[in-house]
Amino acid sequence: MFLRNRHRLWIRIVFVLGAISLFIFGYQWGNRYQQQPSETLAIDGVLVRPPVTLPDFQLKDPFGRAFDRKTLESGWSLLAFGDLSRASGQLAVQRLIDVRNRVADQAALGQALRLVLIATAETPTLARDFAGLATSLFILGGESSRIAPLRDALSSLDDETPTIYVIGPGARLLALFPDTETGAAMAEDLKALFYAHEPQ
């Protein structure tokens, strides 16, 4: 024996439309949440929240070519400070190249990535030698007054610690890799940051 449905047709339609609306709202909210990875992204390094936009600066490479903030606005950069005549500066270059080599199998990231060392002491011969180690490596220098605004923005005061700063599109500081982080961990962090901001 069939029981008669006591609800009128229009009430059932309202319930069905409400359920559909709730599903669509939930789907849209979930999709928007997934497109904001920085809220849930976890790396071994240190995330910078909110990202810091770098100030204007004007430096030069050892061949006299200008390099400024606009150069960093496109693509991705790993940046470090160091004195190339000291072990700490050479270690900073080594760490930059190590990370670059470990993400070599990531074509999109490899094309977008540049390496930057801000030389804190005038060593033009060494700078030219180191600049030849990789086509994506830029050794930059200038008077301390030109370097100071950039160092202040990145809170980098100690050349003895070869911290690497991750600069994303728009010349924004997104993260930093302390000197205690391994090359493998830095490479994984960089890939996570890159694909979180530029999903493929």
Short mmCIF file of C-alpha atoms in Angstrom, two decimals:
data_model
loop_
_atom_site.label_atom_id
_atom_site.label_comp_id
_atom_site.label_asym_id
_atom_site.label_seq_id
_atom_site.Cartn_x
_atom_site.Cartn_y
_atom_site.Cartn_z
CA MET A 1 0.00 0.00 0.00
CA PHE A 2 1.42 3.38 -1.03
CA LEU A 3 1.33 6.29 1.39
CA ARG A 4 0.23 9.58 0.01
CA ASN A 5 2.88 12.32 -0.09
CA ARG A 6 1.58 15.00 2.24
CA HIS A 7 3.84 17.80 0.96
CA ARG A 8 2.71 19.96 -1.88
CA LEU A 9 4.72 20.06 -5.09
CA TRP A 10 5.95 23.63 -4.63
CA ILE A 11 7.36 22.82 -1.18
CA ARG A 12 9.31 19.88 -2.60
CA ILE A 13 10.65 22.11 -5.40
CA VAL A 14 11.84 24.68 -2.85
CA PHE A 15 13.69 21.95 -0.91
CA VAL A 16 15.33 20.62 -4.09
CA LEU A 17 16.41 24.11 -5.21
CA GLY A 18 17.76 24.81 -1.72
CA ALA A 19 19.82 21.61 -1.76
CA ILE A 20 21.21 22.44 -5.21
CA SER A 21 22.07 25.99 -4.13
CA LEU A 22 23.84 24.69 -1.03
CA PHE A 23 25.88 22.25 -3.13
CA ILE A 24 26.91 24.97 -5.61
CA PHE A 25 27.86 27.36 -2.80
CA GLY A 26 29.94 24.68 -1.09
CA TYR A 27 31.68 23.76 -4.34
CA GLN A 28 32.53 27.40 -5.14
CA TRP A 29 33.79 28.05 -1.61
CA GLY A 30 35.96 24.93 -1.68
CA ASN A 31 37.38 25.85 -5.08
CA ARG A 32 38.24 29.36 -3.91
CA TYR A 33 39.90 27.93 -0.79
CA GLN A 34 42.08 25.64 -2.91
CA GLN A 35 43.23 28.62 -4.98
CA GLN A 36 44.71 30.29 -1.88
CA PRO A 37 47.55 27.85 -1.10
CA SER A 38 49.54 30.20 1.09
CA GLU A 39 47.02 29.63 3.89
CA THR A 40 47.87 25.92 4.14
CA LEU A 41 51.30 25.69 2.50
CA ALA A 42 53.92 24.15 4.77
CA ILE A 43 57.66 24.25 4.00
CA ASP A 44 60.86 23.47 5.89
CA GLY A 45 61.97 27.07 5.42
CA VAL A 46 60.23 30.18 6.74
CA LEU A 47 57.14 31.55 4.99
CA VAL A 48 56.82 35.33 4.98
CA ARG A 49 53.23 36.39 5.68
CA PRO A 50 52.21 38.70 4.28
CA PRO A 51 54.81 38.80 1.49
CA VAL A 52 57.13 41.83 1.55
CA THR A 53 57.45 43.94 -1.59
CA LEU A 54 61.08 44.88 -2.15
CA PRO A 55 62.06 48.56 -2.33
CA ASP A 56 63.63 50.17 -5.36
CA PHE A 57 67.36 49.57 -5.72
CA GLN A 58 70.01 50.03 -8.40
CA LEU A 59 73.04 47.71 -8.56
CA LYS A 60 75.43 46.52 -11.27
CA ASP A 61 76.94 43.22 -12.31
CA PRO A 62 80.74 42.88 -12.70
CA PHE A 63 80.44 43.80 -16.38
CA GLY A 64 78.77 47.13 -15.65
CA ARG A 65 75.21 46.13 -16.56
CA ALA A 66 72.43 47.61 -14.45
CA PHE A 67 70.19 45.42 -12.34
CA ASP A 68 67.23 46.85 -10.40
CA ARG A 69 63.95 45.96 -8.78
CA LYS A 70 62.11 45.79 -12.12
CA THR A 71 64.34 42.88 -13.12
CA LEU A 72 62.96 40.92 -10.18
CA GLU A 73 59.31 41.68 -10.95
CA SER A 74 59.04 38.91 -13.53
CA GLY A 75 59.94 35.31 -12.84
CA TRP A 76 61.38 33.90 -9.64
CA SER A 77 64.67 34.66 -7.90
CA LEU A 78 66.80 33.13 -5.18
CA LEU A 79 68.80 35.91 -3.55
CA ALA A 80 71.64 35.88 -1.03
CA PHE A 81 74.23 38.28 0.37
CA GLY A 82 77.91 37.51 0.81
CA ASP A 83 81.54 38.51 0.53
CA LEU A 84 83.08 36.41 -2.25
CA SER A 85 86.54 36.68 -0.68
CA ARG A 86 85.25 34.82 2.37
CA ALA A 87 83.97 31.29 2.83
CA SER A 88 80.47 32.50 3.71
CA GLY A 89 80.04 34.28 0.37
CA GLN A 90 81.33 31.30 -1.58
CA LEU A 91 79.01 29.03 0.39
CA ALA A 92 76.07 31.29 -0.51
CA VAL A 93 76.87 30.88 -4.22
CA GLN A 94 77.24 27.13 -3.77
CA ARG A 95 73.84 26.90 -2.08
CA LEU A 96 72.18 28.95 -4.85
CA ILE A 97 73.59 26.71 -7.57
CA ASP A 98 72.79 23.56 -5.59
CA VAL A 99 69.10 24.47 -5.40
CA ARG A 100 69.08 25.39 -9.10
CA ASN A 101 70.59 22.03 -10.06
CA ARG A 102 68.09 20.13 -7.91
CA VAL A 103 65.11 21.64 -9.75
CA ALA A 104 66.65 21.20 -13.21
CA ASP A 105 64.02 18.59 -14.08
CA GLN A 106 61.25 21.19 -13.62
CA ALA A 107 61.19 22.95 -16.99
CA ALA A 108 58.78 25.75 -16.09
CA LEU A 109 60.55 26.55 -12.84
CA GLY A 110 63.97 26.33 -14.44
CA GLN A 111 63.05 28.87 -17.12
CA ALA A 112 61.59 31.29 -14.58
CA LEU A 113 64.41 31.06 -12.02
CA ARG A 114 67.38 33.37 -11.59
CA LEU A 115 70.11 33.30 -8.94
CA VAL A 116 71.31 36.55 -7.39
CA LEU A 117 74.22 37.15 -5.04
CA ILE A 118 74.61 40.66 -3.63
CA ALA A 119 78.36 41.02 -3.12
CA THR A 120 78.91 42.99 0.07
CA ALA A 121 82.59 43.68 -0.69
CA GLU A 122 84.25 44.94 -3.86
CA THR A 123 85.96 41.95 -5.50
CA PRO A 124 85.52 42.54 -9.25
CA THR A 125 87.82 39.74 -10.43
CA LEU A 126 86.16 37.17 -8.18
CA ALA A 127 82.73 38.48 -9.16
CA ARG A 128 83.50 37.95 -12.86
CA ASP A 129 84.84 34.45 -12.17
CA PHE A 130 81.79 33.44 -10.15
CA ALA A 131 79.38 34.98 -12.66
CA GLY A 132 80.61 32.47 -15.22
CA LEU A 133 79.54 29.48 -13.14
CA ALA A 134 75.94 29.57 -14.40
CA THR A 135 74.05 31.57 -16.99
CA SER A 136 71.26 32.23 -14.52
CA LEU A 137 73.66 33.55 -11.83
CA PHE A 138 73.94 37.31 -11.31
CA ILE A 139 76.70 38.69 -9.07
CA LEU A 140 75.72 42.24 -8.14
CA GLY A 141 77.53 44.97 -6.30
CA GLY A 142 77.46 48.63 -5.47
CA GLU A 143 78.09 51.13 -2.71
CA SER A 144 76.85 50.09 0.72
CA SER A 145 74.29 52.91 0.63
CA ARG A 146 72.74 51.32 -2.48
CA ILE A 147 72.66 47.85 -0.90
CA ALA A 148 71.34 49.02 2.48
CA PRO A 149 67.63 49.49 1.53
CA LEU A 150 67.48 45.97 0.14
CA ARG A 151 69.24 44.48 3.16
CA ASP A 152 66.94 46.36 5.50
CA ALA A 153 63.84 45.10 3.70
CA LEU A 154 65.12 41.53 3.96
CA SER A 155 66.44 42.00 7.50
CA SER A 156 69.80 40.65 6.36
CA LEU A 157 72.55 41.97 8.60
CA ASP A 158 75.02 39.11 8.82
CA ASP A 159 77.19 37.97 5.90
CA GLU A 160 78.30 34.97 7.93
CA THR A 161 74.90 33.30 7.53
CA PRO A 162 74.19 32.46 3.85
CA THR A 163 70.40 32.71 4.09
CA ILE A 164 68.58 32.41 0.77
CA TYR A 165 65.59 34.65 0.09
CA VAL A 166 62.84 33.49 -2.27
CA ILE A 167 61.57 36.37 -4.40
CA GLY A 168 58.38 35.70 -6.35
CA PRO A 169 56.66 37.60 -9.17
CA GLY A 170 56.11 41.26 -8.40
CA ALA A 171 59.46 41.40 -6.57
CA ARG A 172 57.83 40.06 -3.39
CA LEU A 173 59.69 38.18 -0.65
CA LEU A 174 57.74 34.95 -0.11
CA ALA A 175 60.07 32.83 2.02
CA LEU A 176 63.59 32.38 3.27
CA PHE A 177 65.77 29.30 3.56
CA PRO A 178 68.06 29.43 6.62
CA ASP A 179 71.63 28.16 6.44
CA THR A 180 70.62 25.00 8.32
CA GLU A 181 68.28 23.84 5.54
CA THR A 182 69.65 21.17 3.20
CA GLY A 183 69.79 21.52 -0.58
CA ALA A 184 67.18 18.79 -1.05
CA ALA A 185 64.79 20.48 1.39
CA MET A 186 65.28 23.88 -0.25
CA ALA A 187 64.54 22.40 -3.67
CA GLU A 188 61.32 20.81 -2.40
CA ASP A 189 60.30 24.08 -0.73
CA LEU A 190 60.98 26.03 -3.91
CA LYS A 191 58.90 23.64 -6.01
CA ALA A 192 56.05 23.84 -3.50
CA LEU A 193 56.12 27.64 -3.54
CA PHE A 194 56.36 27.85 -7.32
CA TYR A 195 53.52 25.45 -8.08
CA ALA A 196 51.35 26.89 -5.31
CA HIS A 197 51.55 30.35 -6.91
CA GLU A 198 51.70 29.20 -10.53
CA PRO A 199 49.73 25.93 -10.73
CA GLN A 200 50.31 23.94 -13.88
#
